[in-house]
Amino acid sequence: MRKTLNISCFLFVFATIANAQGFDLNASIKRGKSIYTKNCVACHMLDGKGLTRVFPPLTKNPNLSDKKRMVHIITYGLKGPIKVSGVPYQGEMTPFKLTDQQTSDVINFVLNSWDNKLGQVLPEEIQPALKTKIKNYTPYKKP
Ligand code: HEC
């Protein structure tokens, strides 16, 4: 019994290390930066601060702790209203056509830029995240 436990502990640790090694967060952030510069900077700005009451900030923003919600917002867009630390936003954001890797890259850039230290999202987590239901979230809808 004890031996089985040891072996499964070993396998678990091994699997975790193998997975972390397969994913290079710094490389993902670097790719994500160029996706952000091309697709997001016009509204959310180079410093991530957005424009008060028009484009929400992506720094010092408690909403970003929900990573699955971010996956939905980038893939399906967002229809407001939302609030960021009490400040209301009534706009909408159209969706982006990105691969799972590109979606994870741009999210990893945001999660690890400016004042953010919010972790990471792997490419293989994108599709499962899209299957979950997000509370207080309305996707963009074409008028
Ligand atoms: C044309 C302007 C525009 C562009 C380009 C844009 N966004 Fe947005 N984004 C918005 C607006 C407006 C909202 C808020 C909608 C609302 O008022 O409810 C928003 C909301 C968000 C949110 C949710 C913030 C929160 O507090 O819930 C995230 C995350 C986000 N955008 C990320 C991105 C990323 C990443 C990109 C690039 C792939 C991007 N946006 C491109 C306008 C834009």
XYZ file of N, CA and C in Angstrom, residues 69 72-79 134-140:
48
model
N -13.296 33.743 -17.827
C -14.084 34.861 -18.355
C -13.293 35.594 -19.435
N -13.511 33.782 -22.666
C -14.799 34.054 -23.310
C -14.814 35.431 -23.961
N -14.304 36.437 -23.261
C -14.358 37.817 -23.768
C -13.585 37.935 -25.075
N -12.413 37.326 -25.140
C -11.610 37.444 -26.358
C -12.248 36.646 -27.503
N -12.815 35.488 -27.189
C -13.388 34.627 -28.236
C -14.787 35.070 -28.668
N -15.611 35.494 -27.715
C -17.008 35.822 -28.033
C -17.333 37.299 -27.849
N -16.361 38.117 -27.463
C -16.614 39.529 -27.235
C -17.347 39.757 -25.925
N -17.740 40.993 -25.699
C -18.365 41.351 -24.423
C -19.375 42.460 -24.655
N -20.531 42.289 -24.018
C -21.509 43.366 -24.032
C -21.682 43.842 -22.599
N -20.137 31.234 -17.590
C -19.540 32.342 -16.836
C -20.655 33.197 -16.247
N -20.544 33.445 -14.953
C -21.551 34.271 -14.276
C -21.364 35.737 -14.636
N -22.426 36.485 -14.711
C -22.364 37.930 -14.979
C -21.582 38.247 -16.243
N -21.823 37.482 -17.299
C -21.110 37.726 -18.556
C -22.083 37.648 -19.724
N -22.085 38.653 -20.590
C -22.907 38.644 -21.802
C -21.999 38.812 -23.006
N -22.027 37.850 -23.943
C -21.171 37.986 -25.127
C -21.646 39.121 -26.038
N -20.763 39.535 -26.937
C -21.113 40.542 -27.935
C -22.154 39.940 -28.886
